[in-house]
Coordinates of C-alpha atoms in Angstrom, one line a residue:
X1324 CA 81.0 55.8 -38.7
X1325 CA 82.1 53.1 -36.1
X1326 CA 84.3 50.4 -36.7
X1327 CA 81.4 47.9 -36.1
X1328 CA 79.4 49.7 -39.1
X1329 CA 82.3 49.7 -41.4
X1330 CA 82.8 46.0 -41.2
X1331 CA 79.3 45.4 -41.3
X1332 CA 79.2 47.4 -44.5
X1333 CA 82.6 45.6 -45.5
X1334 CA 80.8 42.3 -45.2
X1335 CA 78.0 43.2 -47.2
X1336 CA 79.8 44.9 -50.1
X1337 CA 83.1 42.8 -50.2
X1338 CA 81.5 39.6 -49.6
X1339 CA 78.1 39.1 -50.6
X1340 CA 76.4 36.3 -49.0
X1341 CA 78.9 35.6 -46.5
X1342 CA 76.7 34.5 -43.9
X1343 CA 75.1 31.8 -46.4
X1344 CA 76.7 28.4 -46.6
X1345 CA 76.4 28.6 -50.2
X1346 CA 77.8 25.7 -52.2
X1347 CA 80.4 23.4 -50.5
X1348 CA 83.6 24.8 -50.5
X1349 CA 85.3 21.9 -52.5
X1350 CA 83.2 23.1 -55.3
X1351 CA 84.3 26.6 -55.1
X1352 CA 87.0 27.6 -57.6
X1353 CA 88.3 30.6 -55.5
X1354 CA 88.8 28.2 -52.7
X1355 CA 90.3 25.4 -54.5
X1356 CA 92.8 28.0 -56.0
X1357 CA 93.8 29.0 -52.5
X1358 CA 93.9 25.6 -51.4
X1359 CA 96.4 24.7 -54.3
X1360 CA 98.7 27.5 -53.5
X1361 CA 98.5 26.6 -49.8
X1362 CA 99.7 23.1 -50.8
X1363 CA 102.4 24.2 -52.9
X1364 CA 103.4 26.5 -50.3
X1365 CA 103.3 24.1 -47.5
X1366 CA 105.4 21.6 -49.7
X1367 CA 107.9 24.4 -50.4
X1368 CA 108.2 25.0 -46.9
X1369 CA 109.0 21.0 -45.9
X1370 CA 111.7 20.9 -48.9
X1371 CA 113.0 24.2 -47.7
X1372 CA 113.3 23.1 -43.9
X1373 CA 115.1 19.9 -45.0
X1374 CA 117.3 21.5 -47.1
X1375 CA 118.5 23.9 -44.6
X1376 CA 119.0 21.1 -42.1
X1377 CA 121.1 18.9 -44.4
X1378 CA 123.2 21.9 -45.6
X1379 CA 123.7 23.3 -41.9
X1380 CA 124.8 19.8 -40.6
X1381 CA 127.1 19.5 -43.8
X1382 CA 128.6 23.0 -43.0
X1383 CA 129.2 23.1 -39.4
X1384 CA 128.9 21.3 -36.2
X1385 CA 125.8 19.9 -34.8
X1386 CA 125.5 22.7 -32.4
X1387 CA 125.8 25.1 -35.0
X1388 CA 123.2 23.7 -37.0
X1389 CA 120.6 23.5 -34.1
X1390 CA 121.2 27.2 -33.4
X1391 CA 120.8 27.9 -37.3
X1392 CA 117.3 26.0 -37.3
X1393 CA 115.9 28.2 -34.5
X1394 CA 117.4 31.5 -35.9
X1395 CA 114.0 31.9 -38.1
X1396 CA 111.9 31.5 -34.6
X1397 CA 112.9 35.1 -33.3
X1398 CA 112.1 37.4 -36.0
X1399 CA 108.8 35.3 -36.3
X1400 CA 107.9 36.1 -33.0
X1401 CA 108.7 39.7 -32.8
X1402 CA 107.2 40.7 -36.2
X1403 CA 104.0 38.5 -36.0
X1404 CA 101.8 41.1 -34.8
X1405 CA 103.0 43.6 -37.1
X1406 CA 102.3 41.2 -40.0
X1407 CA 98.8 41.2 -38.8
X1408 CA 98.6 44.8 -39.5
X1409 CA 100.3 44.5 -42.9
X1410 CA 97.6 41.8 -43.6
X1411 CA 94.8 44.1 -42.9
X1412 CA 96.1 47.5 -44.2
X1413 CA 97.2 45.8 -47.8
X1414 CA 95.1 42.9 -47.8
X1415 CA 95.7 38.8 -47.2
X1416 CA 96.1 38.1 -50.9
X1417 CA 98.5 40.4 -51.7
X1418 CA 100.7 40.0 -48.8
X1419 CA 100.5 36.1 -49.1
X1420 CA 101.7 36.5 -52.8
X1421 CA 104.5 38.7 -51.8
X1422 CA 105.6 36.5 -49.2
X1423 CA 105.7 33.4 -51.6
X1424 CA 107.5 35.6 -54.1
X1425 CA 110.5 36.6 -51.8
X1426 CA 110.8 33.0 -50.4
X1427 CA 110.8 31.6 -54.2
X1428 CA 113.6 34.4 -55.0
X1429 CA 115.5 33.6 -51.8
X1430 CA 115.6 29.8 -52.2
X1431 CA 116.5 30.3 -55.9
X1432 CA 119.2 32.8 -55.1
X1433 CA 120.9 30.4 -52.4
X1434 CA 120.7 27.4 -54.9
X1435 CA 122.5 29.3 -57.6
X1436 CA 125.1 30.4 -54.9
X1437 CA 125.6 27.1 -53.7
X1438 CA 126.5 25.8 -57.1
X1439 CA 128.5 28.7 -57.9
X1440 CA 130.7 28.9 -54.7
X1441 CA 131.1 27.4 -51.4
X1442 CA 129.3 29.7 -48.9
X1443 CA 129.8 29.4 -45.5
X1444 CA 126.8 28.9 -42.6
X1445 CA 126.5 32.7 -42.9
X1446 CA 124.2 32.1 -46.0
X1447 CA 122.5 29.9 -44.3
X1448 CA 121.6 32.2 -41.5
X1449 CA 120.6 35.1 -43.6
X1450 CA 118.0 32.7 -45.3
X1451 CA 116.7 31.7 -42.0
X1452 CA 116.3 35.2 -40.9
X1453 CA 114.3 36.1 -44.0
X1454 CA 112.3 32.9 -43.7
X1455 CA 111.4 34.2 -40.0
X1456 CA 110.6 37.8 -41.4
X1457 CA 108.3 36.5 -44.4
X1458 CA 106.6 34.1 -42.0
X1459 CA 105.7 36.8 -39.5
X1460 CA 104.1 38.4 -42.8
X1461 CA 102.6 35.3 -44.4
X1462 CA 101.1 33.4 -41.4
X1463 CA 98.5 36.1 -40.1
X1464 CA 97.7 36.7 -43.8
X1465 CA 97.1 32.9 -45.1
X1466 CA 95.0 32.7 -42.0
X1467 CA 92.9 35.6 -43.1
X1468 CA 92.6 34.9 -46.6
X1469 CA 89.7 32.3 -46.3
X1470 CA 87.0 34.6 -44.9
X1471 CA 87.6 36.9 -47.6
X1472 CA 86.8 34.4 -50.6
X1473 CA 84.0 32.1 -49.2
X1474 CA 80.9 32.4 -47.0
X1475 CA 81.0 32.2 -43.5
X1476 CA 79.0 29.0 -43.6
X1477 CA 82.0 27.1 -45.4
X1478 CA 84.9 28.5 -42.8
X1479 CA 84.9 25.1 -41.0
X1480 CA 84.9 23.1 -44.0
X1481 CA 87.7 25.3 -45.6
X1482 CA 89.8 24.7 -42.3
X1483 CA 89.2 20.8 -42.6
X1484 CA 90.2 20.9 -46.2
X1485 CA 93.4 23.2 -45.1
X1486 CA 94.3 20.6 -42.5
X1487 CA 94.3 18.0 -45.0
X1488 CA 96.5 20.0 -47.5
X1489 CA 98.8 20.8 -44.3
X1490 CA 99.5 17.2 -43.5
X1491 CA 99.8 16.2 -47.3
X1492 CA 102.6 19.0 -47.4
X1493 CA 104.4 17.5 -44.5
X1494 CA 103.9 13.9 -45.6
X1495 CA 105.3 14.5 -49.3
X1496 CA 107.4 17.5 -48.5
X1497 CA 110.2 15.3 -46.5
X1498 CA 110.7 12.3 -49.3
X1499 CA 110.5 15.1 -52.0
X1500 CA 113.3 17.1 -50.2
X1501 CA 114.9 13.9 -49.7
X1502 CA 115.2 12.7 -53.1
X1503 CA 116.1 16.3 -54.3
X1504 CA 119.0 16.2 -51.8
X1505 CA 120.2 12.6 -53.1
X1506 CA 120.1 13.9 -56.9
X1507 CA 121.6 17.1 -56.5
X1508 CA 122.7 18.0 -53.1
X1509 CA 121.2 20.9 -51.0
X1510 CA 121.3 22.9 -54.2
X1511 CA 118.7 20.8 -55.7
X1512 CA 116.6 20.9 -52.8
X1513 CA 116.5 24.6 -52.6
X1514 CA 115.7 24.7 -56.2
X1515 CA 112.8 22.4 -55.8
X1516 CA 111.5 24.4 -53.0
X1517 CA 111.6 27.6 -55.2
X1518 CA 109.8 25.9 -58.1
X1519 CA 107.1 24.9 -55.4
X1520 CA 106.7 28.5 -54.2
X1521 CA 106.5 29.4 -57.8
X1522 CA 103.7 27.1 -58.5
X1523 CA 101.5 28.9 -55.7
X1524 CA 102.0 32.8 -57.4
X1525 CA 99.6 32.3 -60.5
X1526 CA 96.9 30.6 -58.1
X1527 CA 97.1 33.5 -55.7
X1528 CA 97.4 36.0 -58.7
X1529 CA 94.0 34.7 -60.0
X1530 CA 92.2 35.5 -56.8
X1531 CA 90.0 38.4 -56.9
X1532 CA 88.6 40.0 -53.8
X1533 CA 86.9 43.4 -53.5
X1534 CA 88.3 45.8 -51.4
X1535 CA 87.1 46.8 -47.6
X1536 CA 85.8 49.9 -47.8
X1537 CA 87.7 52.6 -45.7
X1538 CA 86.2 54.6 -42.9
X1539 CA 85.3 58.2 -44.1
X1540 CA 85.2 59.7 -40.7
X1541 CA 88.7 59.0 -39.8
X1542 CA 92.1 59.9 -41.3
X1543 CA 94.6 57.1 -42.1
X1544 CA 96.4 56.1 -38.9
X1545 CA 99.9 54.7 -38.3
X1546 CA 100.8 51.1 -38.0
X1547 CA 101.2 51.6 -34.0
X1548 CA 97.6 52.9 -33.8
X1549 CA 96.2 50.0 -36.3
X1550 CA 97.7 47.6 -33.8
X1551 CA 96.7 49.3 -30.7
X1552 CA 93.3 49.4 -32.0
X1553 CA 93.6 45.8 -33.3
X1554 CA 94.3 44.8 -29.7
X1555 CA 91.5 46.4 -28.2
X1556 CA 89.2 45.1 -30.3
X1557 CA 90.5 41.9 -29.6
X1558 CA 90.6 42.5 -25.6
X1559 CA 87.0 43.6 -25.9
X1560 CA 85.4 41.0 -27.7
X1561 CA 83.5 38.3 -25.8
X1562 CA 83.9 35.4 -28.1
X1563 CA 87.6 36.1 -29.7
X1564 CA 89.5 37.2 -26.0
X1565 CA 88.7 34.0 -24.4
X1566 CA 89.2 32.1 -27.5
X1567 CA 92.8 33.4 -28.0
X1568 CA 93.4 32.7 -24.2
X1569 CA 92.4 29.0 -24.9
X1570 CA 94.5 28.5 -27.9
X1571 CA 97.4 30.1 -26.0
X1572 CA 97.2 27.7 -23.2
X1573 CA 96.8 24.9 -25.4
X1574 CA 99.7 25.6 -27.5
X1575 CA 102.3 26.3 -24.6
X1576 CA 101.2 23.0 -23.0
X1577 CA 101.1 20.8 -26.0
X1578 CA 103.8 22.3 -28.5
X1579 CA 106.7 21.4 -26.4
X1580 CA 106.1 17.8 -25.6
X1581 CA 105.4 17.1 -29.2
X1582 CA 108.3 18.6 -30.8
X1583 CA 111.0 17.7 -28.0
X1584 CA 109.5 15.6 -25.4
X1585 CA 108.5 13.1 -27.8
X1586 CA 112.4 12.2 -28.9
X1587 CA 113.4 12.1 -25.0
X1588 CA 110.3 9.8 -24.1
X1589 CA 111.3 7.4 -27.1
X1590 CA 114.7 7.3 -25.8
X1591 CA 113.9 7.0 -22.0
X1592 CA 111.3 3.6 -23.1
X1593 CA 113.9 2.4 -25.8
X1594 CA 111.6 2.7 -28.4
X1595 CA 114.3 4.0 -30.8
X1596 CA 113.7 6.1 -34.0
X1597 CA 111.2 4.1 -35.4
X1598 CA 108.8 4.3 -32.4
X1599 CA 109.2 8.2 -32.7
X1600 CA 108.1 7.7 -36.4
X1601 CA 104.9 5.5 -35.4
X1602 CA 103.8 7.9 -32.8
X1603 CA 104.2 10.8 -35.2
X1604 CA 102.6 8.8 -37.7
X1605 CA 99.6 8.1 -35.3
X1606 CA 99.1 11.8 -34.5
X1607 CA 99.3 12.8 -38.0
X1608 CA 96.4 9.9 -39.1
X1609 CA 94.2 11.3 -36.3
X1610 CA 94.5 15.0 -37.2
X1611 CA 93.8 13.7 -40.8
X1612 CA 91.2 11.9 -39.9
X1613 CA 89.7 14.8 -38.0
X1614 CA 90.3 17.1 -41.0
X1615 CA 88.8 15.1 -43.3
X1616 CA 85.5 14.9 -41.1
X1617 CA 85.2 18.6 -40.8
X1618 CA 86.0 18.8 -44.5
X1619 CA 83.1 16.6 -45.4
X1620 CA 80.5 17.5 -42.8
X1621 CA 81.4 21.5 -42.6
X1622 CA 79.6 22.2 -39.3
X1623 CA 79.5 20.9 -35.7
X1624 CA 76.6 22.0 -33.5
X1625 CA 77.1 23.9 -30.3
X1626 CA 81.0 24.5 -31.5
X1627 CA 82.4 26.5 -28.8
X1628 CA 81.0 24.1 -26.0
X1629 CA 82.2 21.4 -28.3
X1630 CA 85.7 23.0 -28.4
X1631 CA 86.2 23.3 -24.9
X1632 CA 85.0 20.0 -23.8
X1633 CA 87.2 18.2 -26.3
X1634 CA 90.3 19.8 -24.6
X1635 CA 89.8 17.8 -21.5
X1636 CA 89.9 14.1 -22.9
X1637 CA 92.5 15.6 -25.1
X1638 CA 94.8 16.5 -22.4
X1639 CA 94.2 13.3 -20.8
X1640 CA 95.5 11.7 -24.0
X1641 CA 98.6 13.9 -23.8
X1642 CA 99.3 12.8 -20.3
X1643 CA 98.8 8.8 -21.6
X1644 CA 101.3 9.2 -23.9
X1645 CA 104.1 9.3 -21.2
X1646 CA 102.3 6.9 -18.7
X1647 CA 101.4 4.0 -21.1
X1648 CA 104.1 1.1 -20.9
X1649 CA 104.0 -0.2 -24.4
X1650 CA 104.6 1.2 -27.9
X1651 CA 101.2 0.1 -29.0
X1652 CA 99.6 1.7 -26.7
X1653 CA 101.2 4.9 -27.1
X1654 CA 100.4 5.1 -30.8
X1655 CA 97.0 4.7 -29.9
X1656 CA 96.7 7.6 -27.5
X1657 CA 98.7 9.7 -30.1
X1658 CA 95.8 8.7 -32.5
X1659 CA 93.7 10.2 -30.0
X1660 CA 95.6 13.2 -29.6
X1661 CA 95.3 13.7 -33.1
X1662 CA 91.9 13.2 -33.2
X1663 CA 90.7 15.5 -30.7
X1664 CA 93.3 18.2 -31.1
X1665 CA 92.4 18.1 -34.9
X1666 CA 88.9 18.6 -34.2
X1667 CA 89.4 21.4 -31.6
X1668 CA 92.0 23.2 -33.7
X1669 CA 89.4 23.2 -36.9
X1670 CA 86.6 24.8 -34.9
X1671 CA 88.9 27.2 -33.0
X1672 CA 90.1 28.6 -36.0
X1673 CA 86.6 28.4 -37.9
X1674 CA 85.2 30.4 -35.0
X1675 CA 87.8 32.8 -34.8
X1676 CA 87.2 33.8 -38.2
X1677 CA 83.4 33.9 -38.2
X1678 CA 83.5 35.8 -35.5
X1679 CA 86.3 38.5 -36.4
X1680 CA 85.0 41.5 -38.4
X1681 CA 86.8 41.3 -41.6
X1682 CA 88.8 44.4 -41.0
X1683 CA 90.5 43.2 -37.9
X1684 CA 90.9 39.5 -38.9
X1685 CA 94.5 39.9 -39.9
X1686 CA 95.6 41.4 -36.5
X1687 CA 93.4 38.7 -34.7
X1688 CA 95.0 35.9 -36.4
X1689 CA 98.6 37.5 -35.6
X1690 CA 97.9 37.4 -32.2
X1691 CA 96.3 33.5 -32.4
X1692 CA 99.4 32.6 -34.4
X1693 CA 102.0 34.4 -32.2
X1694 CA 101.6 31.7 -29.4
X1695 CA 101.8 28.5 -31.8
X1696 CA 104.6 29.6 -33.9
X1697 CA 106.1 32.3 -32.3
X1698 CA 106.0 31.8 -28.1
X1699 CA 105.7 28.1 -27.9
X1700 CA 108.8 26.9 -29.8
X1701 CA 111.0 29.2 -27.4
X1702 CA 109.6 26.8 -24.6
X1703 CA 111.5 23.9 -26.1
X1704 CA 114.8 24.4 -24.2
X1705 CA 112.6 24.6 -21.0
X1706 CA 111.0 21.4 -22.0
X1707 CA 114.1 19.6 -22.8
X1708 CA 115.6 20.8 -19.3
X1709 CA 112.6 19.9 -17.3
X1710 CA 112.2 16.4 -18.8
X1711 CA 116.2 16.2 -18.1
X1712 CA 115.8 16.8 -14.3
X1713 CA 112.4 15.0 -13.8
X1714 CA 111.7 12.6 -16.5
X1715 CA 108.8 12.6 -19.3
X1716 CA 106.1 11.6 -17.1
X1717 CA 106.0 14.6 -14.9
X1718 CA 106.6 17.0 -17.5
X1719 CA 103.8 15.4 -20.1
X1720 CA 101.4 15.3 -16.9
X1721 CA 102.1 19.0 -16.1
X1722 CA 101.7 19.8 -19.9
X1723 CA 98.5 17.6 -20.0
X1724 CA 97.2 20.1 -16.8
X1725 CA 97.8 23.2 -19.0
X1726 CA 95.6 22.2 -21.8
X1727 CA 93.1 20.6 -19.4
X1728 CA 93.0 24.2 -17.8
X1729 CA 92.3 25.8 -21.4
X1730 CA 89.0 23.8 -21.6
X1731 CA 88.0 24.5 -18.0
X1732 CA 88.6 28.3 -18.6
X1733 CA 86.7 27.8 -22.0
X1734 CA 83.6 26.4 -20.1
X1735 CA 83.7 29.0 -17.6
X1736 CA 83.3 32.0 -20.2
X1737 CA 79.6 31.5 -21.3
X1738 CA 79.9 33.5 -24.4
X1739 CA 82.7 31.2 -26.2
X1740 CA 80.5 28.3 -24.3
X1741 CA 77.7 29.4 -26.6
X1742 CA 79.2 30.5 -29.7
X1743 CA 78.2 28.8 -32.9
X1744 CA 79.2 28.2 -36.5
X1745 CA 77.1 29.7 -39.1

């Protein structure tokens, strides 16, 4: 039996009606449970990172705090592809459930140790490594989970709902973590993060998904063989392969300027910390608007063509951030970046989930996520050094050119250009 026939049989047996639109996702109890768990987990993440940064600043020098905040990126980048294999082997629900359980236990243990003793930065470094390792398992699995609990026709709507939940987690997590720190210090914030991770566990445990059937013509393979098989599948897919290239180019061009460049741009323009806040608020508002649109509408015709065309004006708006003279104009450009980038991001994730066969979805998601959350953060020092040498304008323009290249490349790939959502 071929891998394709196994996946087709899996779709018929494990997800009946997967190709039908079905009831709207916001009325599906399974989707709502997954969304509640994802929101609680995102809130926990936000509170955890605030607690970690506060504890690191209080316990060491600024340089040590910066190194500590970057510690989790390395295991996440190194292990992300393996996380996709684990998600496909054991099922995404089980992996997400286990990941949140580990994060709950780790943050709770650190909260207790901070209260009972006076640990050094080594404890926070261990916690950061644990979180980076768990993220490598969690991120591919959480991306693969919606396709196993909902029809393909609802995946774009689910991605819009997920975008709203993510924005809510980022918006509410910081003040919640700040309140916890103010009331009880880092220990209270770590305890609050543990409670939020714990809140996701019963919601995830209540999800029920039939397992994908095994291929009776092939003995169980090693993890390395599963990984190689997934990479071969992705490389040979006419839609997914160019889609991952587009995603990688956009992430490499956009993530650095957004996370590092904005602070340096605000300093160069004299906007101050409030200026950074306004620009980030504009980006968040635009992204939330795009997610809301997709959550309500559920589908955009000519998804592949729309995705690739959106990247070109979006790239122009990224360049405009550094070229426009006033803060108000930059905030307007940030709103446009959020809308265009949010729409293209939802379309990208939806196309990935609808075109990948269920048996490979974890591995495909891991490759896509590797660039955005594994490789792209490693470019932060390079972005900072480039802005220090040439200024923000040339660096933002070069980053925008990379994003525009992604759109042009997508337009040159007919299969991606013609790709549709159910």
